[in-house]
XYZ file of C-alpha atoms in Angstrom:
728
model
C 64.598 37.619 50.758
C 62.299 36.566 53.556
C 62.785 39.675 55.705
C 61.370 41.842 52.911
C 58.203 39.728 52.429
C 55.099 40.534 54.459
C 54.922 38.787 57.857
C 52.556 35.932 58.135
C 49.643 36.824 60.379
C 48.509 34.168 62.767
C 45.013 33.797 64.033
C 43.362 35.415 61.008
C 42.142 32.130 59.607
C 43.815 30.074 56.952
C 43.051 28.465 53.651
C 43.834 24.799 53.958
C 44.807 22.610 51.009
C 43.241 24.259 47.976
C 43.131 22.116 44.873
C 43.453 23.326 41.301
C 40.276 24.432 39.545
C 39.633 22.341 36.468
C 41.738 19.348 37.582
C 39.372 17.850 40.137
C 39.408 17.760 43.864
C 42.338 16.744 45.995
C 42.633 15.363 49.514
C 39.242 14.926 51.120
C 37.147 16.114 48.164
C 34.304 13.895 47.025
C 35.398 11.568 44.223
C 34.901 12.887 40.712
C 31.662 11.666 39.168
C 32.192 9.653 36.010
C 30.606 11.066 32.860
C 27.902 8.777 31.496
C 28.978 6.529 28.666
C 27.321 7.118 25.299
C 25.482 3.778 25.508
C 24.095 4.359 29.023
C 20.348 3.909 29.267
C 18.194 7.016 29.276
C 16.047 7.311 32.381
C 12.826 9.155 33.070
C 14.789 11.951 34.710
C 16.815 12.483 31.527
C 13.646 12.599 29.457
C 12.053 15.048 31.881
C 15.077 17.358 31.707
C 15.099 17.080 27.923
C 11.413 18.029 27.739
C 11.991 20.921 30.120
C 14.854 22.283 28.011
C 13.424 21.600 24.558
C 9.716 22.103 25.292
C 9.347 24.749 22.614
C 10.796 22.442 19.932
C 8.413 19.660 20.928
C 5.450 22.048 21.076
C 6.203 23.692 17.724
C 6.710 20.325 16.020
C 3.504 18.952 17.540
C 1.499 22.023 16.496
C 3.012 22.019 12.982
C 2.247 18.340 12.348
C -1.284 18.520 13.769
C -2.035 21.799 11.967
C -0.688 20.463 8.661
C -2.711 17.280 9.013
C -5.833 19.261 9.893
C -5.396 21.529 6.872
C -4.893 18.508 4.620
C -7.835 16.594 6.100
C -10.257 19.512 5.831
C -9.163 20.822 2.426
C -8.461 17.688 0.391
C -11.250 16.296 -1.762
C -12.952 13.333 -0.026
C -12.627 9.908 -1.641
C -15.678 7.639 -1.465
C -15.939 3.879 -1.874
C -18.845 1.632 -2.835
C -18.958 -2.147 -3.094
C -21.345 -4.902 -4.153
C -21.396 -8.643 -3.486
C -22.043 -11.106 -6.295
C -22.971 -14.700 -5.517
C -21.868 -17.479 -7.865
C -22.928 -21.061 -7.173
C -19.869 -23.144 -7.961
C -20.486 -26.249 -10.022
C -18.573 -29.473 -9.619
C -15.908 -30.354 -12.124
C -17.949 -33.385 -13.205
C -16.309 -35.972 -15.368
C -13.290 -33.742 -16.013
C -11.793 -34.505 -12.629
C -12.274 -38.207 -13.276
C -9.890 -38.142 -16.235
C -7.760 -35.112 -15.158
C -7.204 -35.162 -11.365
C -4.957 -32.092 -11.582
C -8.080 -30.043 -12.349
C -9.806 -30.993 -9.092
C -8.680 -27.780 -7.372
C -9.956 -25.416 -10.073
C -12.501 -22.915 -8.761
C -15.380 -21.565 -10.819
C -15.540 -18.529 -8.528
C -11.922 -17.536 -9.192
C -12.634 -17.774 -12.914
C -15.744 -15.620 -12.620
C -13.774 -13.012 -10.620
C -11.316 -12.727 -13.496
C -14.146 -12.505 -16.004
C -15.686 -9.590 -14.055
C -12.524 -7.552 -14.742
C -12.250 -8.354 -18.448
C -12.600 -5.707 -21.125
C -15.901 -7.020 -22.601
C -17.612 -6.408 -19.239
C -15.935 -3.064 -18.544
C -16.562 -1.757 -22.047
C -20.292 -2.054 -21.396
C -19.887 -0.113 -18.129
C -17.818 2.651 -19.736
C -20.329 3.000 -22.541
C -23.431 2.983 -20.329
C -22.064 5.478 -17.787
C -19.966 7.522 -20.263
C -16.917 7.156 -18.030
C -14.717 8.559 -20.795
C -16.299 11.951 -19.992
C -14.736 13.230 -16.738
C -15.624 16.184 -14.509
C -12.341 17.612 -13.207
C -13.404 20.924 -11.653
C -15.143 21.577 -9.298
C -13.822 18.369 -7.744
C -16.265 18.196 -4.837
C -19.456 18.389 -6.959
C -20.830 15.093 -8.367
C -21.081 14.916 -12.141
C -24.743 13.944 -11.941
C -25.495 17.194 -10.045
C -24.215 19.397 -12.899
C -25.017 17.479 -16.065
C -28.564 16.446 -16.840
C -27.487 14.502 -19.909
C -24.200 12.768 -20.796
C -23.941 10.419 -23.776
C -20.626 9.435 -25.345
C -19.755 6.597 -27.705
C -16.531 4.840 -28.614
C -15.144 7.565 -30.909
C -13.862 9.922 -28.197
C -10.437 11.534 -28.108
C -8.149 13.023 -25.459
C -9.499 16.584 -25.223
C -9.898 19.068 -22.338
C -12.747 21.573 -22.232
C -13.329 24.704 -20.165
C -16.871 25.936 -19.512
C -17.228 29.535 -18.282
C -20.408 30.992 -16.809
C -21.373 34.209 -18.584
C -24.603 34.888 -16.723
C -27.772 33.179 -15.493
C -28.030 29.918 -17.468
C -25.576 31.220 -20.074
C -22.218 29.523 -20.664
C -19.337 29.381 -23.128
C -17.276 26.247 -23.864
C -13.864 26.144 -25.450
C -11.492 23.268 -26.105
C -7.917 23.104 -24.902
C -5.165 21.119 -26.579
C -7.375 19.717 -29.331
C -5.379 18.455 -32.314
C -8.033 19.164 -34.986
C -10.167 22.325 -35.039
C -10.561 24.269 -31.766
C -14.063 24.495 -30.324
C -15.546 27.666 -28.840
C -19.274 28.327 -28.681
C -21.922 29.728 -26.375
C -24.926 27.811 -25.087
C -27.583 27.876 -22.415
C -28.257 25.488 -19.573
C -30.439 22.643 -20.809
C -29.114 22.834 -24.394
C -27.484 19.726 -25.820
C -23.836 20.496 -26.530
C -22.096 18.343 -29.129
C -18.381 17.687 -28.849
C -16.125 15.051 -30.341
C -17.531 11.641 -29.495
C -20.776 12.612 -27.740
C -23.121 15.156 -26.233
C -23.934 16.623 -22.820
C -26.292 19.140 -21.236
C -26.128 21.216 -18.047
C -28.873 21.487 -15.457
C -30.675 24.840 -15.362
C -29.668 26.881 -12.333
C -33.130 26.577 -10.802
C -32.805 22.788 -10.751
C -29.266 23.108 -9.376
C -30.580 25.092 -6.433
C -33.168 22.392 -5.790
C -30.280 19.919 -5.574
C -28.518 22.190 -3.074
C -25.804 23.343 -5.481
C -24.872 26.738 -6.891
C -23.852 27.180 -10.499
C -20.030 27.256 -10.626
C -18.296 30.073 -12.448
C -15.848 27.664 -14.099
C -16.188 24.002 -15.071
C -13.368 21.868 -16.412
C -14.194 18.588 -18.157
C -12.255 16.210 -20.340
C -12.787 13.245 -22.613
C -10.613 10.138 -22.811
C -10.142 7.661 -25.582
C -12.532 4.775 -25.104
C -9.799 2.159 -24.673
C -7.935 4.460 -22.275
C -11.057 4.816 -20.144
C -11.525 1.036 -20.101
C -7.903 0.478 -19.095
C -8.177 3.109 -16.373
C -11.312 1.468 -14.967
C -9.586 -1.917 -15.140
C -6.713 -0.552 -13.011
C -8.923 1.176 -10.431
C -11.567 -1.546 -10.043
C -11.042 -4.001 -7.196
C -12.430 -7.541 -7.318
C -11.702 -9.690 -4.275
C -13.003 -12.678 -2.350
C -13.930 -11.600 1.206
C -14.373 -15.148 2.505
C -12.628 -18.229 1.125
C -15.451 -20.432 2.378
C -18.241 -18.453 0.677
C -19.158 -18.476 -3.010
C -19.295 -14.686 -3.267
C -16.894 -12.054 -4.498
C -16.744 -8.315 -3.859
C -16.582 -5.553 -6.473
C -15.306 -2.222 -5.103
C -14.385 1.148 -6.569
C -13.104 4.462 -5.186
C -13.640 7.963 -6.545
C -14.293 11.548 -5.479
C -17.836 11.297 -6.921
C -20.042 9.751 -4.217
C -22.922 8.949 -6.578
C -20.788 7.729 -9.457
C -19.010 5.036 -7.398
C -22.356 3.566 -6.347
C -23.732 3.495 -9.894
C -20.470 2.188 -11.341
C -20.190 -0.785 -8.983
C -23.822 -1.781 -9.571
C -23.320 -1.399 -13.320
C -20.231 -3.649 -13.274
C -22.121 -6.334 -11.344
C -25.080 -6.155 -13.709
C -22.893 -6.165 -16.833
C -21.067 -9.246 -15.547
C -24.338 -11.072 -14.841
C -25.815 -10.078 -18.211
C -22.751 -11.278 -20.081
C -22.693 -14.586 -18.207
C -26.382 -15.177 -18.798
C -26.014 -14.162 -22.436
C -23.254 -16.723 -22.956
C -25.322 -19.447 -21.311
C -28.373 -18.543 -23.393
C -26.235 -18.654 -26.529
C -25.000 -22.125 -25.595
C -28.553 -23.239 -24.827
C -29.829 -21.870 -28.148
C -27.020 -23.660 -29.982
C -27.992 -26.919 -28.262
C -31.662 -26.353 -29.175
C -30.741 -25.777 -32.821
C -28.632 -28.941 -32.970
C -31.282 -31.061 -31.257
C -34.032 -29.595 -33.442
C -32.073 -30.501 -36.563
C -31.427 -34.007 -35.244
C -35.097 -34.475 -34.312
C -36.071 -33.504 -37.844
C -33.713 -36.089 -39.284
C -34.950 -38.852 -36.956
C -38.554 -37.899 -37.665
C -37.923 -38.219 -41.395
C -36.272 -41.597 -40.918
C -39.137 -42.758 -38.683
C -41.742 -41.770 -41.238
C -39.803 -43.544 -43.965
C -39.505 -46.723 -41.852
C -43.230 -46.716 -41.087
C -44.076 -46.262 -44.774
C -41.775 -49.110 -45.769
C -43.327 -51.342 -43.099
C -46.852 -50.490 -44.178
C -46.072 -51.075 -47.852
C -44.470 -54.430 -47.072
C -47.464 -55.500 -44.969
C -49.878 -54.603 -47.744
C -47.835 -56.155 -50.514
C -46.972 -59.432 -48.738
C -50.207 -59.617 -46.748
C -48.272 -60.484 -43.595
C -50.484 -60.932 -40.532
C -48.633 -63.225 -38.006
C -46.190 -66.112 -37.723
C -47.204 -69.712 -37.077
C -47.546 -70.639 -33.455
C -45.096 -73.516 -33.663
C -42.331 -71.445 -35.304
C -43.062 -68.199 -33.555
C -40.411 -68.538 -30.876
C -37.653 -69.642 -33.190
C -38.472 -67.110 -35.820
C -38.557 -64.313 -33.252
C -35.196 -65.379 -31.886
C -33.523 -65.578 -35.264
C -35.203 -62.390 -36.433
C -34.067 -60.542 -33.353
C -30.496 -61.652 -33.910
C -30.618 -60.591 -37.553
C -32.186 -57.257 -36.669
C -29.668 -56.518 -33.940
C -26.822 -57.380 -36.282
C -28.227 -55.074 -38.923
C -28.674 -52.254 -36.398
C -25.147 -52.692 -35.110
C -23.751 -52.633 -38.624
C -25.725 -49.495 -39.480
C -24.634 -47.775 -36.297
C -21.011 -48.780 -36.827
C -20.974 -47.533 -40.429
C -22.643 -44.227 -39.542
C -20.457 -43.561 -36.496
C -17.305 -44.538 -38.398
C -18.153 -42.140 -41.199
C -18.874 -39.362 -38.700
C -15.541 -40.007 -36.952
C -13.650 -39.768 -40.248
C -15.484 -36.537 -41.028
C -14.559 -35.074 -37.615
C -10.906 -36.047 -38.020
C -10.690 -34.260 -41.352
C -12.599 -31.123 -40.171
C -10.869 -27.857 -39.134
C -13.500 -26.788 -36.597
C -12.815 -29.604 -34.153
C -14.834 -28.472 -31.195
C -18.245 -28.143 -32.863
C -17.747 -31.437 -34.785
C -16.875 -33.287 -31.602
C -20.039 -31.902 -30.025
C -22.011 -33.166 -33.070
C -20.331 -36.551 -32.729
C -21.318 -37.023 -29.097
C -24.899 -36.070 -30.046
C -25.080 -39.569 -31.544
C -28.173 -41.299 -30.077
C -26.161 -43.922 -28.231
C -24.176 -41.219 -26.369
C -27.093 -38.968 -25.442
C -27.903 -40.935 -22.300
C -24.259 -41.258 -21.180
C -23.827 -38.690 -18.352
C -20.065 -39.093 -18.248
C -19.708 -38.217 -21.938
C -22.104 -35.289 -21.605
C -20.102 -33.920 -18.646
C -16.935 -34.302 -20.677
C -18.550 -32.362 -23.530
C -19.567 -29.601 -21.120
C -15.971 -29.337 -19.935
C -14.799 -29.158 -23.564
C -17.329 -26.387 -24.302
C -16.223 -24.438 -21.227
C -12.548 -24.669 -22.204
C -13.403 -23.602 -25.752
C -15.389 -20.619 -24.444
C -12.493 -19.525 -22.246
C -10.123 -19.774 -25.206
C -12.429 -17.539 -27.251
C -12.505 -14.964 -24.440
C -8.725 -14.887 -24.073
C -7.843 -14.745 -27.781
C -8.481 -10.966 -28.106
C -6.074 -10.274 -25.232
C -3.383 -12.958 -25.525
C -1.336 -14.346 -28.367
C -1.360 -17.992 -29.336
C 2.044 -18.461 -27.685
C 0.915 -17.116 -24.314
C 1.398 -19.738 -21.536
C -2.301 -19.647 -20.594
C -3.372 -20.017 -24.233
C -1.015 -22.948 -24.677
C -2.414 -24.514 -21.507
C -5.992 -24.105 -22.790
C -5.048 -25.567 -26.182
C -3.536 -28.560 -24.412
C -6.638 -28.953 -22.253
C -8.941 -28.855 -25.316
C -6.713 -31.353 -27.116
C -6.913 -33.727 -24.127
C -10.709 -33.519 -24.075
C -10.919 -34.160 -27.827
C -8.485 -37.040 -27.613
C -10.486 -38.539 -24.761
C -13.731 -38.257 -26.742
C -12.055 -39.792 -29.778
C -10.756 -42.673 -27.655
C -14.246 -43.275 -26.273
C -15.789 -43.320 -29.775
C -13.000 -45.530 -31.135
C -13.448 -47.965 -28.259
C -17.185 -48.037 -28.860
C -16.590 -48.821 -32.563
C -14.352 -51.729 -31.567
C -17.058 -53.048 -29.271
C -19.553 -52.811 -32.166
C -17.222 -54.854 -34.394
C -16.941 -57.526 -31.700
C -20.722 -57.692 -31.268
C -21.276 -57.936 -35.023
C -18.749 -60.767 -35.271
C -20.516 -62.579 -32.438
C -23.941 -62.272 -34.096
C -22.527 -63.451 -37.416
C -21.128 -66.575 -35.796
C -24.457 -67.315 -34.110
C -26.406 -66.761 -37.328
C -24.037 -69.095 -39.160
C -24.822 -71.829 -36.662
C -28.546 -71.336 -37.185
C -28.378 -71.151 -41.012
C -30.480 -74.264 -41.501
C -33.154 -72.875 -39.230
C -33.223 -69.566 -41.115
C -33.856 -71.371 -44.382
C -37.072 -72.787 -42.970
C -38.369 -69.343 -41.940
C -40.313 -67.664 -44.670
C -38.337 -64.737 -46.006
C -41.314 -62.433 -45.972
C -41.996 -63.048 -42.275
C -38.350 -62.346 -41.369
C -38.308 -59.169 -43.422
C -41.513 -57.977 -41.816
C -40.128 -58.435 -38.333
C -36.939 -56.556 -39.212
C -38.866 -53.640 -40.657
C -41.120 -53.518 -37.624
C -38.158 -53.439 -35.207
C -36.468 -50.679 -37.197
C -39.602 -48.551 -37.055
C -39.888 -49.116 -33.309
C -36.243 -48.108 -32.805
C -36.758 -44.813 -34.633
C -39.897 -44.175 -32.613
C -38.047 -44.649 -29.302
C -35.159 -42.485 -30.433
C -37.547 -39.776 -31.595
C -39.260 -39.779 -28.192
C -35.905 -39.374 -26.332
C -34.770 -36.534 -28.595
C -38.079 -34.755 -28.181
C -37.652 -34.867 -24.405
C -34.101 -33.502 -24.583
C -35.233 -30.781 -26.964
C -37.926 -29.622 -24.551
C -35.409 -29.521 -21.694
C -32.987 -27.418 -23.780
C -35.789 -25.011 -24.758
C -36.687 -24.550 -21.090
C -33.033 -23.875 -20.249
C -32.820 -21.264 -23.002
C -36.021 -19.569 -21.838
C -35.333 -19.487 -18.077
C -32.912 -16.959 -16.515
C -29.774 -18.472 -14.972
C -30.137 -18.374 -11.186
C -26.637 -19.581 -10.355
C -25.255 -16.025 -10.421
C -26.961 -12.995 -8.878
C -26.256 -9.839 -6.900
C -26.272 -10.734 -3.210
C -25.862 -7.131 -2.039
C -26.120 -4.011 -4.184
C -23.923 -0.965 -3.623
C -25.510 1.878 -1.680
C -24.594 5.523 -1.216
C -21.578 5.753 1.107
C -22.136 7.623 4.370
C -18.499 8.384 5.210
C -15.508 8.868 2.912
C -12.682 6.368 3.078
C -10.134 9.176 2.767
C -9.379 11.415 4.543
C -10.537 10.154 7.941
C -10.269 13.365 9.877
C -10.467 12.112 13.457
C -8.116 9.209 12.781
C -5.706 11.499 10.939
C -5.653 13.957 13.840
C -5.078 11.159 16.346
C -2.215 9.735 14.297
C -0.843 13.237 13.702
C -0.866 13.904 17.452
C 1.115 10.756 18.140
C 3.444 11.375 15.202
C 3.902 15.046 16.122
C 4.777 14.153 19.692
C 7.219 11.439 18.584
C 8.760 13.704 15.941
C 9.063 16.528 18.460
C 10.818 14.250 20.922
C 13.056 12.996 18.132
C 14.013 16.520 17.109
C 14.601 17.399 20.751
C 16.913 14.402 21.152
C 18.678 15.357 17.917
C 19.143 18.962 18.989
C 20.393 17.770 22.363
C 22.846 15.401 20.675
C 24.333 17.997 18.288
C 24.195 20.935 20.711
C 27.586 21.147 22.485
C 26.914 24.466 24.201
C 26.739 24.641 27.990
C 23.506 26.275 29.008
C 22.812 25.064 32.535
C 24.584 23.905 35.646
C 23.597 20.349 34.862
C 25.373 20.582 31.493
C 28.617 21.659 33.155
C 28.298 18.983 35.842
C 27.647 16.224 33.286
C 30.523 17.359 31.089
C 33.169 17.781 33.816
C 31.929 15.081 36.161
C 32.052 17.575 39.070
C 29.425 19.696 40.842
C 29.033 23.414 40.067
C 30.102 25.444 43.098
C 28.254 28.648 42.215
C 26.946 30.760 39.337
C 28.456 34.212 38.713
C 25.935 36.610 37.123
C 26.908 38.982 34.351
C 28.697 42.115 35.595
C 26.960 45.341 34.461
C 28.227 46.724 31.174
C 29.312 49.986 32.803
C 31.759 48.076 34.943
C 33.159 46.014 32.070
C 33.435 48.783 29.483
C 34.811 51.369 31.946
C 38.164 51.291 33.778
C 39.378 47.798 34.665
C 39.093 48.677 38.364
C 35.336 48.598 37.838
C 35.467 44.811 37.495
C 36.441 44.469 41.178
C 32.803 44.195 42.240
C 33.735 42.356 45.452
C 35.583 45.524 46.579
C 33.659 48.432 45.024
C 30.132 46.922 45.076
C 30.185 44.621 48.085
C 26.384 44.415 48.315
C 25.822 43.613 44.649
C 24.650 40.238 43.378
C 27.986 39.435 41.607
C 29.909 40.232 44.823
C 27.644 37.907 46.773
C 28.194 35.211 44.161
C 31.980 35.438 44.612
C 31.575 35.146 48.376
C 29.415 32.032 47.805
C 32.221 30.604 45.667
C 34.683 31.290 48.500
C 32.368 29.552 50.994
C 31.896 26.582 48.681
C 35.650 26.149 48.478
C 36.002 26.425 52.269
C 33.382 23.761 52.882
C 34.696 21.377 50.231
C 36.797 19.565 52.873
C 40.087 20.318 51.192
C 42.525 20.058 54.072
C 44.816 17.131 54.267
C 47.680 17.766 51.804
C 48.806 21.252 53.060
C 48.414 22.975 49.676
C 47.135 26.580 49.673
C 47.299 27.656 46.044
C 44.351 27.892 43.717
C 44.757 28.058 39.926
C 42.030 29.828 37.925
C 41.803 29.123 34.210
C 39.184 29.103 31.397
C 38.673 27.392 28.001
C 39.564 30.511 25.997
C 40.394 34.219 26.229
C 37.837 36.819 27.365
C 35.891 34.246 29.378
C 36.179 36.275 32.630
C 39.053 34.261 34.080
C 41.070 37.264 35.335
C 37.936 38.956 36.731
C 37.066 35.785 38.640
C 40.616 35.366 39.983
C 40.717 39.021 41.104
C 37.356 39.011 42.887
C 37.978 35.584 44.438
C 41.317 36.853 45.844
C 39.518 39.935 47.247
C 36.983 37.732 49.062
C 39.845 35.720 50.611
C 41.459 38.968 51.811
C 38.107 40.205 53.123
C 37.851 36.941 55.060
C 41.081 37.906 56.893
C 43.478 35.728 54.887
C 46.793 37.123 53.700
C 46.353 36.509 49.994
C 48.785 36.556 47.080
C 47.388 37.003 43.569
C 49.817 35.836 40.849
C 49.322 37.020 37.232
C 50.629 33.950 35.342
C 48.988 34.938 32.020
C 52.317 36.184 30.655
C 51.032 37.028 27.152
C 47.730 38.786 28.051
C 48.389 40.212 31.506
C 45.728 42.622 32.810
C 45.884 42.395 36.625
C 48.383 45.274 37.001
C 45.903 47.525 35.181
C 43.022 46.228 37.278
C 44.795 46.970 40.576
C 46.554 50.094 39.217
C 50.119 48.910 39.863
C 53.297 48.749 37.811
C 53.460 45.977 35.223
C 57.143 45.167 35.794
C 59.251 43.891 37.248
C 57.032 40.891 37.618
C 56.796 37.119 37.345
C 58.742 37.015 34.074
C 61.757 38.809 35.578
C 61.672 36.592 38.678
C 61.525 33.342 36.661
C 64.386 34.585 34.491
C 66.432 35.246 37.674
C 66.687 38.977 37.086
C 65.071 40.137 40.376
C 64.274 38.397 43.682
C 60.715 37.586 44.787
C 60.417 40.456 47.293
C 60.835 42.943 44.439
C 57.963 41.550 42.385
C 55.388 41.234 45.215
C 53.297 44.428 45.213
C 50.858 45.488 47.935
C 47.517 46.539 46.521
C 45.074 49.127 47.843
C 42.990 46.318 49.311
C 44.112 45.219 52.785
C 45.823 41.784 53.027
C 45.899 41.421 49.207
C 49.268 41.300 47.406
C 49.915 41.036 43.667
C 52.677 39.524 41.521
C 52.281 41.186 38.097
C 53.162 39.299 34.931
C 56.096 41.495 33.911
C 57.335 41.905 30.371
C 56.014 39.533 27.671
C 58.638 36.769 27.205
C 59.283 34.806 24.001
C 59.013 31.482 25.864
C 56.118 31.853 28.313
C 55.286 28.136 28.520
C 58.873 27.170 29.339
C 59.121 29.808 32.055
C 55.921 28.652 33.778
C 57.038 25.060 33.657
C 60.579 25.446 35.025
C 61.783 24.884 38.590
C 61.638 28.620 39.413
C 57.828 28.548 39.455
C 57.809 25.685 41.942
C 60.351 27.478 44.204
C 58.256 30.664 44.113
C 55.072 28.812 45.140
C 56.927 26.926 47.895
C 58.325 30.178 49.282
C 54.951 31.954 48.997
C 53.188 29.184 50.972
C 55.269 30.050 54.040
C 54.220 33.719 54.021
C 50.643 33.742 52.666
C 47.446 32.028 53.760
C 46.070 31.805 50.220
C 47.608 31.944 46.769
C 45.419 32.562 43.690
C 47.138 32.029 40.319
C 45.581 33.615 37.197
C 46.840 31.189 34.544
C 46.632 31.389 30.736
C 43.523 29.962 29.029
C 43.471 26.242 28.385
């Protein structure tokens, strides 16, 4: 067989130790670079390449986020905020903490903050500002700039109204969704329009222009139920304590109406102060009434005692006691008088205590009980009464909102019961002390019975009557002083609570903050763009650049073959041999670069000369590459054998215009020898082994020992062997 094969030509150069394309380098090739593991760290170079490849994704995402934020920031209705500071001077817990240490941490300021958000305060604000009448369109125009008059009471309903401008200062209003009779009527600017629950009037257009506003063509307003408006204000209002060390709290509110938020916050602060002062004045007036009644009673008793004393003096003609018995008589008379006073006080206080125990209105009766003259000067008892009054007031405030079984109501009831029990214990203990004193005086008077018999009865009676009158006079003087103090308290404004800082017109809206939004949008857009770029890079498995191929295969790219012109691909298959027909073209030069890259890859140490060309799938240009690469080897002066091993889709015999069989299939099946399947092409030093007929078992034929024998025999006659294999 060897004498029929072409002679090997010496001195024409040789291809030394070619490896197989797609399987890595052999011999002296550089070691294959390992593909990066999925958890390898990403370096700056990777990020730079990612930005270079996906710059348009990052740019579009950045522009979209910034543009969307800008549109939102410049088109959304601004939200304004106003706030006021209210100062409350906290009072000490007084005697309450003495008997109830667990109350030592209670804060008057925290209580007042809760009171500022209660319905009684907010109902006044809703009524004064007619907050149950809302301007809904146009949203950017303040309500006070359109309506010269708004007055609504508590009988409003959930109704929407549409006001259409018919001409200069002429409008028409119609209701929408009203459950009773629909409303539709015409009116002029400045006229008072009556709807369900209240009235309103629009500014004339001349006054609107003075305010810098134009009359809108369409106005949408709506009314809310009074309780709904109060609940809505209660949800939106913010009451907080800006500094735990300061006795002030902050009232804040947000809305799209810049003027309304200022007026609303100031109105809430004023309504809170007015309610607090009103409650204190009511308590002071109640104290004045009780003291005035008690002063009248004491005054009557004093006048009666003075009359009795004067009548006794005139009837008995009492002037003075004898000098020798004066001291003894005074001593015994004092003891008798004190005993009588103690007995009278005990009987009166005991009767009052029984009356209080049987009464249903415990709080007011306990207050009347501690108004007993003996207790008026006791600061501890008065502080305890103040604590009882405060707890009772809080219970009255909470009853409209909470049931009797609410935990806070139960806690208040327990607190009131403790105060009442403590007051009752104090009074009971005082009664016991009176009984002990009376028993002591009785024992002393019994020992001095003989001395009392010697004292004239009329002189003893006179001294007793005189002491009783003096006691009523002293008591009357004390009550008069307390009455004057209570009247002053009722007349003077309470200075313990006041507005420390009123709300003013806001200069900048709290939302949206355009510059801040754009800055955040820039950062977010850049981060989102990078994230989308990373995501696209992670899910994109296409090979677009040399770096992609190198990273995937772990081997460097030898060259890049440009696309062959369509005329060459779509015409006869011989047109794909650009290395032969178009030697000066860019694709031909690319194939020669590939040949040079293989030469300089330092392949020579294992004596192999064959090169296998394959591709991932059909129609990838595998056969075109194998053909042109073989031509460049032949043009280099190497005797080259091109083997068509793609037994199912053979095309090389058509490309080189040779017979398709016999070929490799017949040789591997042992039908013909090798010298009958090697065909000389029209290109010097280039020989072809066509594929032959399509076999039923192509894979088995390529993998048997005949293929190895053919390659071994071909190595001894050819300088280079290029095998066009099937796709992977």
